[in-house]
Every structure is written in structure tokens, then in C-alpha cells.
Amino acid sequence: GAAALFLAGAEASKALGEVATARAAAAKAVDFSRKLGDKAALARSLTSLAEMHLASSPAEASDADPREALRAAYEALSAFREVGAQEGEASVLLVIADARAKLGYGSEGATAATEALAIFRALGQLRGLERSLATIVRAYVSSFQAQRALDIMQQERSMARDRGDTASELAAARALKDVYVVMGR
């Protein structure tokens, strides 16, 4: 419906670096979803709006608003939980993690990303698992806890190896590489 069209417009505008336009389109999607009473569409729209609040354009590096991102993301989380959409719940937890990290609360961000990781793992979603691991790394590194990120990624890799889960082991190894790069090793 109309909300989906506005969301597509938001993504296209974001890809073009037009963050303000993207944010406005996502806000319109939220409005339409509220008017229709469609909780699932509302949750998706709020997640997009939260992502747009975290985005910044090259021209305006300061136009990101993590506090507004959190407000929209927590409302989306509630709606996803209400409709039982676990994949959406996990995805918006990653938005919450990034917003928390940008506000200087990396450990809280890592906690939200770890919750998302558990959901994606239960759903068997490798891409979500990879995104979660990368978000955990960013969250800890943002709060100067690279060693903590390193320890967790090593543990994730070991657990995946013990389960015989080669894909997850490779995802953890990629995240581990990112930590080593940050640490200069």
C-alpha cells in the first residue's frame, strides 16, 4: 500500500544521500500505517524512520539524531513483539544497538545486539547473525572496549565450531578480523 511506497521512497532517497527527504518519506509511511491500524506496517515504518534518524548525509554530518532513532525504534520493537514478528524484532534491536552506541552507551548497544543475535540464531538467519556480530563489534569499539569485542567474537567462533556450524564460524571470523583491524593487530 501507500506505506510501502513511502518506505521504498525513503530507501531510494537515503541511497542518493538525501537523508532529509528519506526521513520525511519514512515519517509519511508511519502516518499512513497508524491511520490504517496496521501494526506490522507500523513496525516496519518506525524501523525505517529510526534508521533514517541514524543516517547523515555527507553535506550534513550532524543531522543524525540517535535520540529520535531510539524513540521510533522502541515503538517499533513493541509493535513487532505485539504481532510476533521475530525477524523484525531482531532487526530493530540492531537499530537500538547502533543508536545506543552513537549516544555513548556502547555496552547497552552490545546488549541489544546480543539479544538480536540470539533471535537470528534461533531463526537460522545467517545474514542477521552476521549483522548482529558486526553491530556488537561496533558497539564495544565505540565505547573503547575492543578487547571485550575480541573476547566475544572468539567465543562465538568457538561455539560455532563446536556446533559444526561452518557458516556461523566464518561470520564470527569476519567479525573477529574487524576487531583485529581496529586494534591494529
mmCIF file of N, CA, C and O in Angstrom, residues 75-158:
data_model
loop_
_atom_site.group_PDB
_atom_site.id
_atom_site.type_symbol
_atom_site.label_atom_id
_atom_site.label_comp_id
_atom_site.label_asym_id
_atom_site.label_seq_id
_atom_site.Cartn_x
_atom_site.Cartn_y
_atom_site.Cartn_z
ATOM 1 N N GLU A 75 9.343 2.035 19.879
ATOM 2 C CA GLU A 75 7.939 1.861 19.498
ATOM 3 C C GLU A 75 7.803 0.727 18.478
ATOM 4 O O GLU A 75 6.878 -0.086 18.550
ATOM 5 N N ALA A 76 8.753 0.661 17.545
ATOM 6 C CA ALA A 76 8.754 -0.430 16.562
ATOM 7 C C ALA A 76 8.948 -1.778 17.254
ATOM 8 O O ALA A 76 8.270 -2.763 16.919
ATOM 9 N N LEU A 77 9.859 -1.827 18.222
ATOM 10 C CA LEU A 77 10.109 -3.068 18.955
ATOM 11 C C LEU A 77 8.836 -3.564 19.620
ATOM 12 O O LEU A 77 8.491 -4.754 19.537
ATOM 13 N N SER A 78 8.116 -2.663 20.252
ATOM 14 C CA SER A 78 6.861 -3.018 20.903
ATOM 15 C C SER A 78 5.851 -3.563 19.888
ATOM 16 O O SER A 78 5.191 -4.583 20.135
ATOM 17 N N ALA A 79 5.756 -2.907 18.738
ATOM 18 C CA ALA A 79 4.809 -3.348 17.705
ATOM 19 C C ALA A 79 5.218 -4.704 17.129
ATOM 20 O O ALA A 79 4.363 -5.577 16.921
ATOM 21 N N PHE A 80 6.511 -4.907 16.865
ATOM 22 C CA PHE A 80 6.967 -6.204 16.349
ATOM 23 C C PHE A 80 6.659 -7.313 17.351
ATOM 24 O O PHE A 80 6.225 -8.405 16.967
ATOM 25 N N ARG A 81 6.879 -7.042 18.630
ATOM 26 C CA ARG A 81 6.590 -8.052 19.650
ATOM 27 C C ARG A 81 5.097 -8.334 19.721
ATOM 28 O O ARG A 81 4.690 -9.480 19.906
ATOM 29 N N GLU A 82 4.286 -7.290 19.555
ATOM 30 C CA GLU A 82 2.832 -7.451 19.595
ATOM 31 C C GLU A 82 2.324 -8.349 18.465
ATOM 32 O O GLU A 82 1.413 -9.150 18.661
ATOM 33 N N VAL A 83 2.929 -8.220 17.282
ATOM 34 C CA VAL A 83 2.481 -9.034 16.145
ATOM 35 C C VAL A 83 3.277 -10.328 16.007
ATOM 36 O O VAL A 83 2.987 -11.135 15.128
ATOM 37 N N GLY A 84 4.275 -10.524 16.859
ATOM 38 C CA GLY A 84 5.047 -11.766 16.839
ATOM 39 C C GLY A 84 6.003 -11.890 15.669
ATOM 40 O O GLY A 84 6.279 -12.990 15.205
ATOM 41 N N ALA A 85 6.531 -10.764 15.206
ATOM 42 C CA ALA A 85 7.460 -10.762 14.072
ATOM 43 C C ALA A 85 8.893 -10.763 14.603
ATOM 44 O O ALA A 85 9.497 -9.706 14.815
ATOM 45 N N GLN A 86 9.432 -11.959 14.822
ATOM 46 C CA GLN A 86 10.749 -12.074 15.452
ATOM 47 C C GLN A 86 11.875 -11.489 14.599
ATOM 48 O O GLN A 86 12.791 -10.875 15.142
ATOM 49 N N GLU A 87 11.823 -11.686 13.299
ATOM 50 C CA GLU A 87 12.894 -11.146 12.455
ATOM 51 C C GLU A 87 12.897 -9.613 12.524
ATOM 52 O O GLU A 87 13.949 -8.988 12.617
ATOM 53 N N GLY A 88 11.720 -9.011 12.483
ATOM 54 C CA GLY A 88 11.627 -7.561 12.627
ATOM 55 C C GLY A 88 12.114 -7.106 13.987
ATOM 56 O O GLY A 88 12.804 -6.084 14.108
ATOM 57 N N GLU A 89 11.754 -7.861 15.015
ATOM 58 C CA GLU A 89 12.203 -7.546 16.373
ATOM 59 C C GLU A 89 13.727 -7.529 16.442
ATOM 60 O O GLU A 89 14.331 -6.594 16.970
ATOM 61 N N ALA A 90 14.343 -8.552 15.877
ATOM 62 C CA ALA A 90 15.807 -8.632 15.895
ATOM 63 C C ALA A 90 16.422 -7.478 15.102
ATOM 64 O O ALA A 90 17.405 -6.873 15.540
ATOM 65 N N SER A 91 15.837 -7.166 13.948
ATOM 66 C CA SER A 91 16.379 -6.080 13.129
ATOM 67 C C SER A 91 16.320 -4.735 13.854
ATOM 68 O O SER A 91 17.269 -3.952 13.810
ATOM 69 N N VAL A 92 15.202 -4.472 14.521
ATOM 70 C CA VAL A 92 15.091 -3.186 15.207
ATOM 71 C C VAL A 92 15.975 -3.169 16.461
ATOM 72 O O VAL A 92 16.454 -2.099 16.861
ATOM 73 N N LEU A 93 16.252 -4.306 17.041
ATOM 74 C CA LEU A 93 17.208 -4.352 18.155
ATOM 75 C C LEU A 93 18.591 -3.889 17.689
ATOM 76 O O LEU A 93 19.326 -3.243 18.447
ATOM 77 N N LEU A 94 18.935 -4.177 16.443
ATOM 78 C CA LEU A 94 20.221 -3.716 15.906
ATOM 79 C C LEU A 94 20.226 -2.198 15.717
ATOM 80 O O LEU A 94 21.254 -1.546 15.916
ATOM 81 N N VAL A 95 19.081 -1.639 15.355
ATOM 82 C CA VAL A 95 18.968 -0.175 15.249
ATOM 83 C C VAL A 95 19.134 0.436 16.648
ATOM 84 O O VAL A 95 19.841 1.437 16.820
ATOM 85 N N ILE A 96 18.494 -0.180 17.629
ATOM 86 C CA ILE A 96 18.624 0.288 19.017
ATOM 87 C C ILE A 96 20.091 0.216 19.450
ATOM 88 O O ILE A 96 20.610 1.145 20.079
ATOM 89 N N ALA A 97 20.758 -0.863 19.091
ATOM 90 C CA ALA A 97 22.170 -1.027 19.450
ATOM 91 C C ALA A 97 23.021 0.087 18.846
ATOM 92 O O ALA A 97 23.857 0.687 19.540
ATOM 93 N N ASP A 98 22.804 0.378 17.564
ATOM 94 C CA ASP A 98 23.582 1.441 16.924
ATOM 95 C C ASP A 98 23.284 2.803 17.545
ATOM 96 O O ASP A 98 24.202 3.607 17.764
ATOM 97 N N ALA A 99 22.019 3.067 17.837
ATOM 98 C CA ALA A 99 21.658 4.354 18.448
ATOM 99 C C ALA A 99 22.293 4.486 19.825
ATOM 100 O O ALA A 99 22.842 5.548 20.168
ATOM 101 N N ARG A 100 22.225 3.429 20.608
ATOM 102 C CA ARG A 100 22.843 3.461 21.947
ATOM 103 C C ARG A 100 24.341 3.736 21.843
ATOM 104 O O ARG A 100 24.898 4.534 22.596
ATOM 105 N N ALA A 101 24.994 3.053 20.901
ATOM 106 C CA ALA A 101 26.437 3.249 20.725
ATOM 107 C C ALA A 101 26.747 4.686 20.319
ATOM 108 O O ALA A 101 27.694 5.292 20.825
ATOM 109 N N LYS A 102 25.940 5.251 19.422
ATOM 110 C CA LYS A 102 26.169 6.634 18.993
ATOM 111 C C LYS A 102 25.957 7.626 20.122
ATOM 112 O O LYS A 102 26.521 8.719 20.111
ATOM 113 N N LEU A 103 25.152 7.262 21.101
ATOM 114 C CA LEU A 103 24.922 8.130 22.259
ATOM 115 C C LEU A 103 25.972 7.924 23.350
ATOM 116 O O LEU A 103 25.920 8.562 24.392
ATOM 117 N N GLY A 104 26.913 7.005 23.097
ATOM 118 C CA GLY A 104 27.979 6.771 24.066
ATOM 119 C C GLY A 104 27.711 5.635 25.033
ATOM 120 O O GLY A 104 28.406 5.493 26.032
ATOM 121 N N TYR A 105 26.699 4.829 24.741
ATOM 122 C CA TYR A 105 26.354 3.699 25.602
ATOM 123 C C TYR A 105 26.622 2.388 24.864
ATOM 124 O O TYR A 105 25.717 1.611 24.592
ATOM 125 N N GLY A 106 27.892 2.170 24.530
ATOM 126 C CA GLY A 106 28.277 1.003 23.746
ATOM 127 C C GLY A 106 27.922 -0.322 24.386
ATOM 128 O O GLY A 106 27.482 -1.245 23.705
ATOM 129 N N SER A 107 28.085 -0.429 25.704
ATOM 130 C CA SER A 107 27.761 -1.692 26.377
ATOM 131 C C SER A 107 26.270 -2.008 26.272
ATOM 132 O O SER A 107 25.880 -3.151 26.044
ATOM 133 N N GLU A 108 25.432 -0.980 26.430
ATOM 134 C CA GLU A 108 23.984 -1.181 26.273
ATOM 135 C C GLU A 108 23.651 -1.544 24.829
ATOM 136 O O GLU A 108 22.766 -2.365 24.571
ATOM 137 N N GLY A 109 24.359 -0.928 23.901
ATOM 138 C CA GLY A 109 24.173 -1.270 22.497
ATOM 139 C C GLY A 109 24.546 -2.713 22.222
ATOM 140 O O GLY A 109 23.824 -3.431 21.520
ATOM 141 N N ALA A 110 25.652 -3.149 22.801
ATOM 142 C CA ALA A 110 26.092 -4.531 22.610
ATOM 143 C C ALA A 110 25.081 -5.510 23.209
ATOM 144 O O ALA A 110 24.842 -6.584 22.652
ATOM 145 N N THR A 111 24.449 -5.127 24.307
ATOM 146 C CA THR A 111 23.423 -5.984 24.920
ATOM 147 C C THR A 111 22.237 -6.156 23.974
ATOM 148 O O THR A 111 21.735 -7.270 23.785
ATOM 149 N N ALA A 112 21.786 -5.067 23.359
ATOM 150 C CA ALA A 112 20.674 -5.155 22.400
ATOM 151 C C ALA A 112 21.078 -5.996 21.191
ATOM 152 O O ALA A 112 20.286 -6.823 20.704
ATOM 153 N N ALA A 113 22.295 -5.816 20.706
ATOM 154 C CA ALA A 113 22.768 -6.593 19.556
ATOM 155 C C ALA A 113 22.904 -8.069 19.907
ATOM 156 O O ALA A 113 22.640 -8.946 19.071
ATOM 157 N N THR A 114 23.283 -8.368 21.135
ATOM 158 C CA THR A 114 23.383 -9.760 21.583
ATOM 159 C C THR A 114 22.004 -10.405 21.635
ATOM 160 O O THR A 114 21.835 -11.584 21.293
ATOM 161 N N GLU A 115 21.003 -9.640 22.036
ATOM 162 C CA GLU A 115 19.626 -10.133 22.026
ATOM 163 C C GLU A 115 19.183 -10.434 20.587
ATOM 164 O O GLU A 115 18.560 -11.459 20.316
ATOM 165 N N ALA A 116 19.536 -9.544 19.673
ATOM 166 C CA ALA A 116 19.225 -9.761 18.253
ATOM 167 C C ALA A 116 19.941 -11.006 17.736
ATOM 168 O O ALA A 116 19.347 -11.815 16.996
ATOM 169 N N LEU A 117 21.181 -11.173 18.133
ATOM 170 C CA LEU A 117 21.972 -12.338 17.724
ATOM 171 C C LEU A 117 21.264 -13.636 18.113
ATOM 172 O O LEU A 117 21.162 -14.570 17.306
ATOM 173 N N ALA A 118 20.763 -13.688 19.334
ATOM 174 C CA ALA A 118 20.066 -14.897 19.805
ATOM 175 C C ALA A 118 18.824 -15.177 18.960
ATOM 176 O O ALA A 118 18.543 -16.340 18.619
ATOM 177 N N ILE A 119 18.096 -14.135 18.603
ATOM 178 C CA ILE A 119 16.888 -14.316 17.786
ATOM 179 C C ILE A 119 17.260 -14.800 16.392
ATOM 180 O O ILE A 119 16.684 -15.774 15.885
ATOM 181 N N PHE A 120 18.235 -14.129 15.764
ATOM 182 C CA PHE A 120 18.642 -14.533 14.419
ATOM 183 C C PHE A 120 19.191 -15.955 14.416
ATOM 184 O O PHE A 120 18.946 -16.720 13.482
ATOM 185 N N ARG A 121 19.933 -16.316 15.461
ATOM 186 C CA ARG A 121 20.463 -17.677 15.544
ATOM 187 C C ARG A 121 19.316 -18.681 15.629
ATOM 188 O O ARG A 121 19.316 -19.701 14.931
ATOM 189 N N ALA A 122 18.312 -18.390 16.458
ATOM 190 C CA ALA A 122 17.159 -19.292 16.601
ATOM 191 C C ALA A 122 16.381 -19.413 15.290
ATOM 192 O O ALA A 122 15.830 -20.474 14.991
ATOM 193 N N LEU A 123 16.349 -18.342 14.518
ATOM 194 C CA LEU A 123 15.636 -18.353 13.236
ATOM 195 C C LEU A 123 16.476 -18.948 12.109
ATOM 196 O O LEU A 123 15.971 -19.156 11.005
ATOM 197 N N GLY A 124 17.756 -19.188 12.388
ATOM 198 C CA GLY A 124 18.644 -19.714 11.352
ATOM 199 C C GLY A 124 18.975 -18.689 10.275
ATOM 200 O O GLY A 124 19.249 -19.056 9.135
ATOM 201 N N GLN A 125 18.977 -17.420 10.635
ATOM 202 C CA GLN A 125 19.211 -16.325 9.691
ATOM 203 C C GLN A 125 20.690 -15.918 9.718
ATOM 204 O O GLN A 125 21.101 -15.130 10.563
ATOM 205 N N LEU A 126 21.454 -16.449 8.778
ATOM 206 C CA LEU A 126 22.888 -16.175 8.752
ATOM 207 C C LEU A 126 23.187 -14.695 8.541
ATOM 208 O O LEU A 126 24.041 -14.118 9.219
ATOM 209 N N ARG A 127 22.478 -14.054 7.629
ATOM 210 C CA ARG A 127 22.730 -12.623 7.378
ATOM 211 C C ARG A 127 22.449 -11.801 8.635
ATOM 212 O O ARG A 127 23.195 -10.892 8.974
ATOM 213 N N GLY A 128 21.395 -12.131 9.343
ATOM 214 C CA GLY A 128 21.097 -11.440 10.591
ATOM 215 C C GLY A 128 22.164 -11.692 11.636
ATOM 216 O O GLY A 128 22.550 -10.790 12.397
ATOM 217 N N LEU A 129 22.657 -12.926 11.674
ATOM 218 C CA LEU A 129 23.726 -13.267 12.604
ATOM 219 C C LEU A 129 24.969 -12.435 12.300
ATOM 220 O O LEU A 129 25.587 -11.864 13.205
ATOM 221 N N GLU A 130 25.315 -12.330 11.014
ATOM 222 C CA GLU A 130 26.480 -11.525 10.619
ATOM 223 C C GLU A 130 26.289 -10.052 11.002
ATOM 224 O O GLU A 130 27.211 -9.417 11.513
ATOM 225 N N ARG A 131 25.095 -9.515 10.747
ATOM 226 C CA ARG A 131 24.814 -8.120 11.100
ATOM 227 C C ARG A 131 24.916 -7.918 12.606
ATOM 228 O O ARG A 131 25.428 -6.892 13.079
ATOM 229 N N SER A 132 24.425 -8.893 13.376
ATOM 230 C CA SER A 132 24.475 -8.793 14.836
ATOM 231 C C SER A 132 25.911 -8.780 15.337
ATOM 232 O O SER A 132 26.262 -7.967 16.202
ATOM 233 N N LEU A 133 26.725 -9.679 14.808
ATOM 234 C CA LEU A 133 28.123 -9.736 15.233
ATOM 235 C C LEU A 133 28.837 -8.419 14.901
ATOM 236 O O LEU A 133 29.579 -7.881 15.730
ATOM 237 N N ALA A 134 28.594 -7.897 13.706
ATOM 238 C CA ALA A 134 29.220 -6.629 13.312
ATOM 239 C C ALA A 134 28.751 -5.488 14.220
ATOM 240 O O ALA A 134 29.543 -4.610 14.592
ATOM 241 N N THR A 135 27.479 -5.516 14.598
ATOM 242 C CA THR A 135 26.945 -4.469 15.471
ATOM 243 C C THR A 135 27.538 -4.570 16.868
ATOM 244 O O THR A 135 27.853 -3.554 17.498
ATOM 245 N N ILE A 136 27.708 -5.786 17.361
ATOM 246 C CA ILE A 136 28.353 -5.981 18.671
ATOM 247 C C ILE A 136 29.757 -5.399 18.640
ATOM 248 O O ILE A 136 30.169 -4.675 19.566
ATOM 249 N N VAL A 137 30.490 -5.682 17.577
ATOM 250 C CA VAL A 137 31.852 -5.151 17.450
ATOM 251 C C VAL A 137 31.818 -3.618 17.461
ATOM 252 O O VAL A 137 32.556 -2.981 18.216
ATOM 253 N N ARG A 138 30.960 -3.017 16.630
ATOM 254 C CA ARG A 138 30.878 -1.546 16.581
ATOM 255 C C ARG A 138 30.525 -0.963 17.943
ATOM 256 O O ARG A 138 31.087 0.050 18.362
ATOM 257 N N ALA A 139 29.580 -1.602 18.624
ATOM 258 C CA ALA A 139 29.134 -1.078 19.921
ATOM 259 C C ALA A 139 30.273 -1.093 20.945
ATOM 260 O O ALA A 139 30.509 -0.086 21.632
ATOM 261 N N TYR A 140 30.982 -2.203 21.037
ATOM 262 C CA TYR A 140 32.071 -2.264 22.008
ATOM 263 C C TYR A 140 33.238 -1.358 21.617
ATOM 264 O O TYR A 140 33.826 -0.687 22.461
ATOM 265 N N VAL A 141 33.556 -1.330 20.329
ATOM 266 C CA VAL A 141 34.660 -0.482 19.882
ATOM 267 C C VAL A 141 34.323 0.984 20.131
ATOM 268 O O VAL A 141 35.188 1.768 20.544
ATOM 269 N N SER A 142 33.051 1.373 19.940
ATOM 270 C CA SER A 142 32.654 2.770 20.158
ATOM 271 C C SER A 142 32.829 3.191 21.612
ATOM 272 O O SER A 142 32.981 4.373 21.902
ATOM 273 N N SER A 143 32.794 2.222 22.507
ATOM 274 C CA SER A 143 32.976 2.552 23.933
ATOM 275 C C SER A 143 34.371 2.118 24.419
ATOM 276 O O SER A 143 34.572 1.898 25.605
ATOM 277 N N PHE A 144 35.294 2.001 23.466
ATOM 278 C CA PHE A 144 36.693 1.700 23.770
ATOM 279 C C PHE A 144 36.859 0.373 24.511
ATOM 280 O O PHE A 144 37.682 0.261 25.406
ATOM 281 N N GLN A 145 36.058 -0.599 24.120
ATOM 282 C CA GLN A 145 36.139 -1.930 24.719
ATOM 283 C C GLN A 145 36.446 -2.983 23.647
ATOM 284 O O GLN A 145 35.796 -4.000 23.548
ATOM 285 N N ALA A 146 37.468 -2.695 22.843
ATOM 286 C CA ALA A 146 37.822 -3.598 21.744
ATOM 287 C C ALA A 146 38.196 -4.987 22.273
ATOM 288 O O ALA A 146 37.879 -6.001 21.635
ATOM 289 N N GLN A 147 38.837 -5.040 23.423
ATOM 290 C CA GLN A 147 39.211 -6.355 23.977
ATOM 291 C C GLN A 147 37.962 -7.183 24.287
ATOM 292 O O GLN A 147 37.935 -8.379 24.062
ATOM 293 N N ARG A 148 36.932 -6.535 24.790
ATOM 294 C CA ARG A 148 35.658 -7.226 25.070
ATOM 295 C C ARG A 148 35.071 -7.766 23.769
ATOM 296 O O ARG A 148 34.597 -8.885 23.714
ATOM 297 N N ALA A 149 35.098 -6.955 22.725
ATOM 298 C CA ALA A 149 34.613 -7.399 21.412
ATOM 299 C C ALA A 149 35.427 -8.593 20.927
ATOM 300 O O ALA A 149 34.862 -9.575 20.423
ATOM 301 N N LEU A 150 36.736 -8.527 21.100
ATOM 302 C CA LEU A 150 37.613 -9.625 20.696
ATOM 303 C C LEU A 150 37.257 -10.909 21.438
ATOM 304 O O LEU A 150 37.111 -11.977 20.829
ATOM 305 N N ASP A 151 37.084 -10.813 22.749
ATOM 306 C CA ASP A 151 36.735 -11.988 23.556
ATOM 307 C C ASP A 151 35.418 -12.611 23.105
ATOM 308 O O ASP A 151 35.306 -13.831 22.978
ATOM 309 N N ILE A 152 34.416 -11.773 22.853
ATOM 310 C CA ILE A 152 33.100 -12.285 22.449
ATOM 311 C C ILE A 152 33.169 -12.938 21.079
ATOM 312 O O ILE A 152 32.586 -14.002 20.857
ATOM 313 N N MET A 153 33.882 -12.331 20.137
ATOM 314 C CA MET A 153 33.975 -12.908 18.789
ATOM 315 C C MET A 153 34.728 -14.230 18.813
ATOM 316 O O MET A 153 34.362 -15.169 18.110
ATOM 317 N N GLN A 154 35.767 -14.323 19.643
ATOM 318 C CA GLN A 154 36.482 -15.602 19.777
ATOM 319 C C GLN A 154 35.561 -16.671 20.353
ATOM 320 O O GLN A 154 35.554 -17.814 19.905
ATOM 321 N N GLN A 155 34.764 -16.298 21.338
ATOM 322 C CA GLN A 155 33.813 -17.223 21.939
ATOM 323 C C GLN A 155 32.759 -17.646 20.917
ATOM 324 O O GLN A 155 32.425 -18.835 20.820
ATOM 325 N N GLU A 156 32.228 -16.698 20.149
ATOM 326 C CA GLU A 156 31.233 -17.014 19.116
ATOM 327 C C GLU A 156 31.809 -17.983 18.095
ATOM 328 O O GLU A 156 31.150 -18.936 17.680
ATOM 329 N N ARG A 157 33.034 -17.724 17.682
ATOM 330 C CA ARG A 157 33.677 -18.596 16.691
ATOM 331 C C ARG A 157 33.867 -20.004 17.250
ATOM 332 O O ARG A 157 33.575 -20.994 16.576
ATOM 333 N N SER A 158 34.290 -20.092 18.479
ATOM 334 C CA SER A 158 34.494 -21.389 19.119
ATOM 335 C C SER A 158 33.179 -22.160 19.271
ATOM 336 O O SER A 158 33.113 -23.362 18.986
#
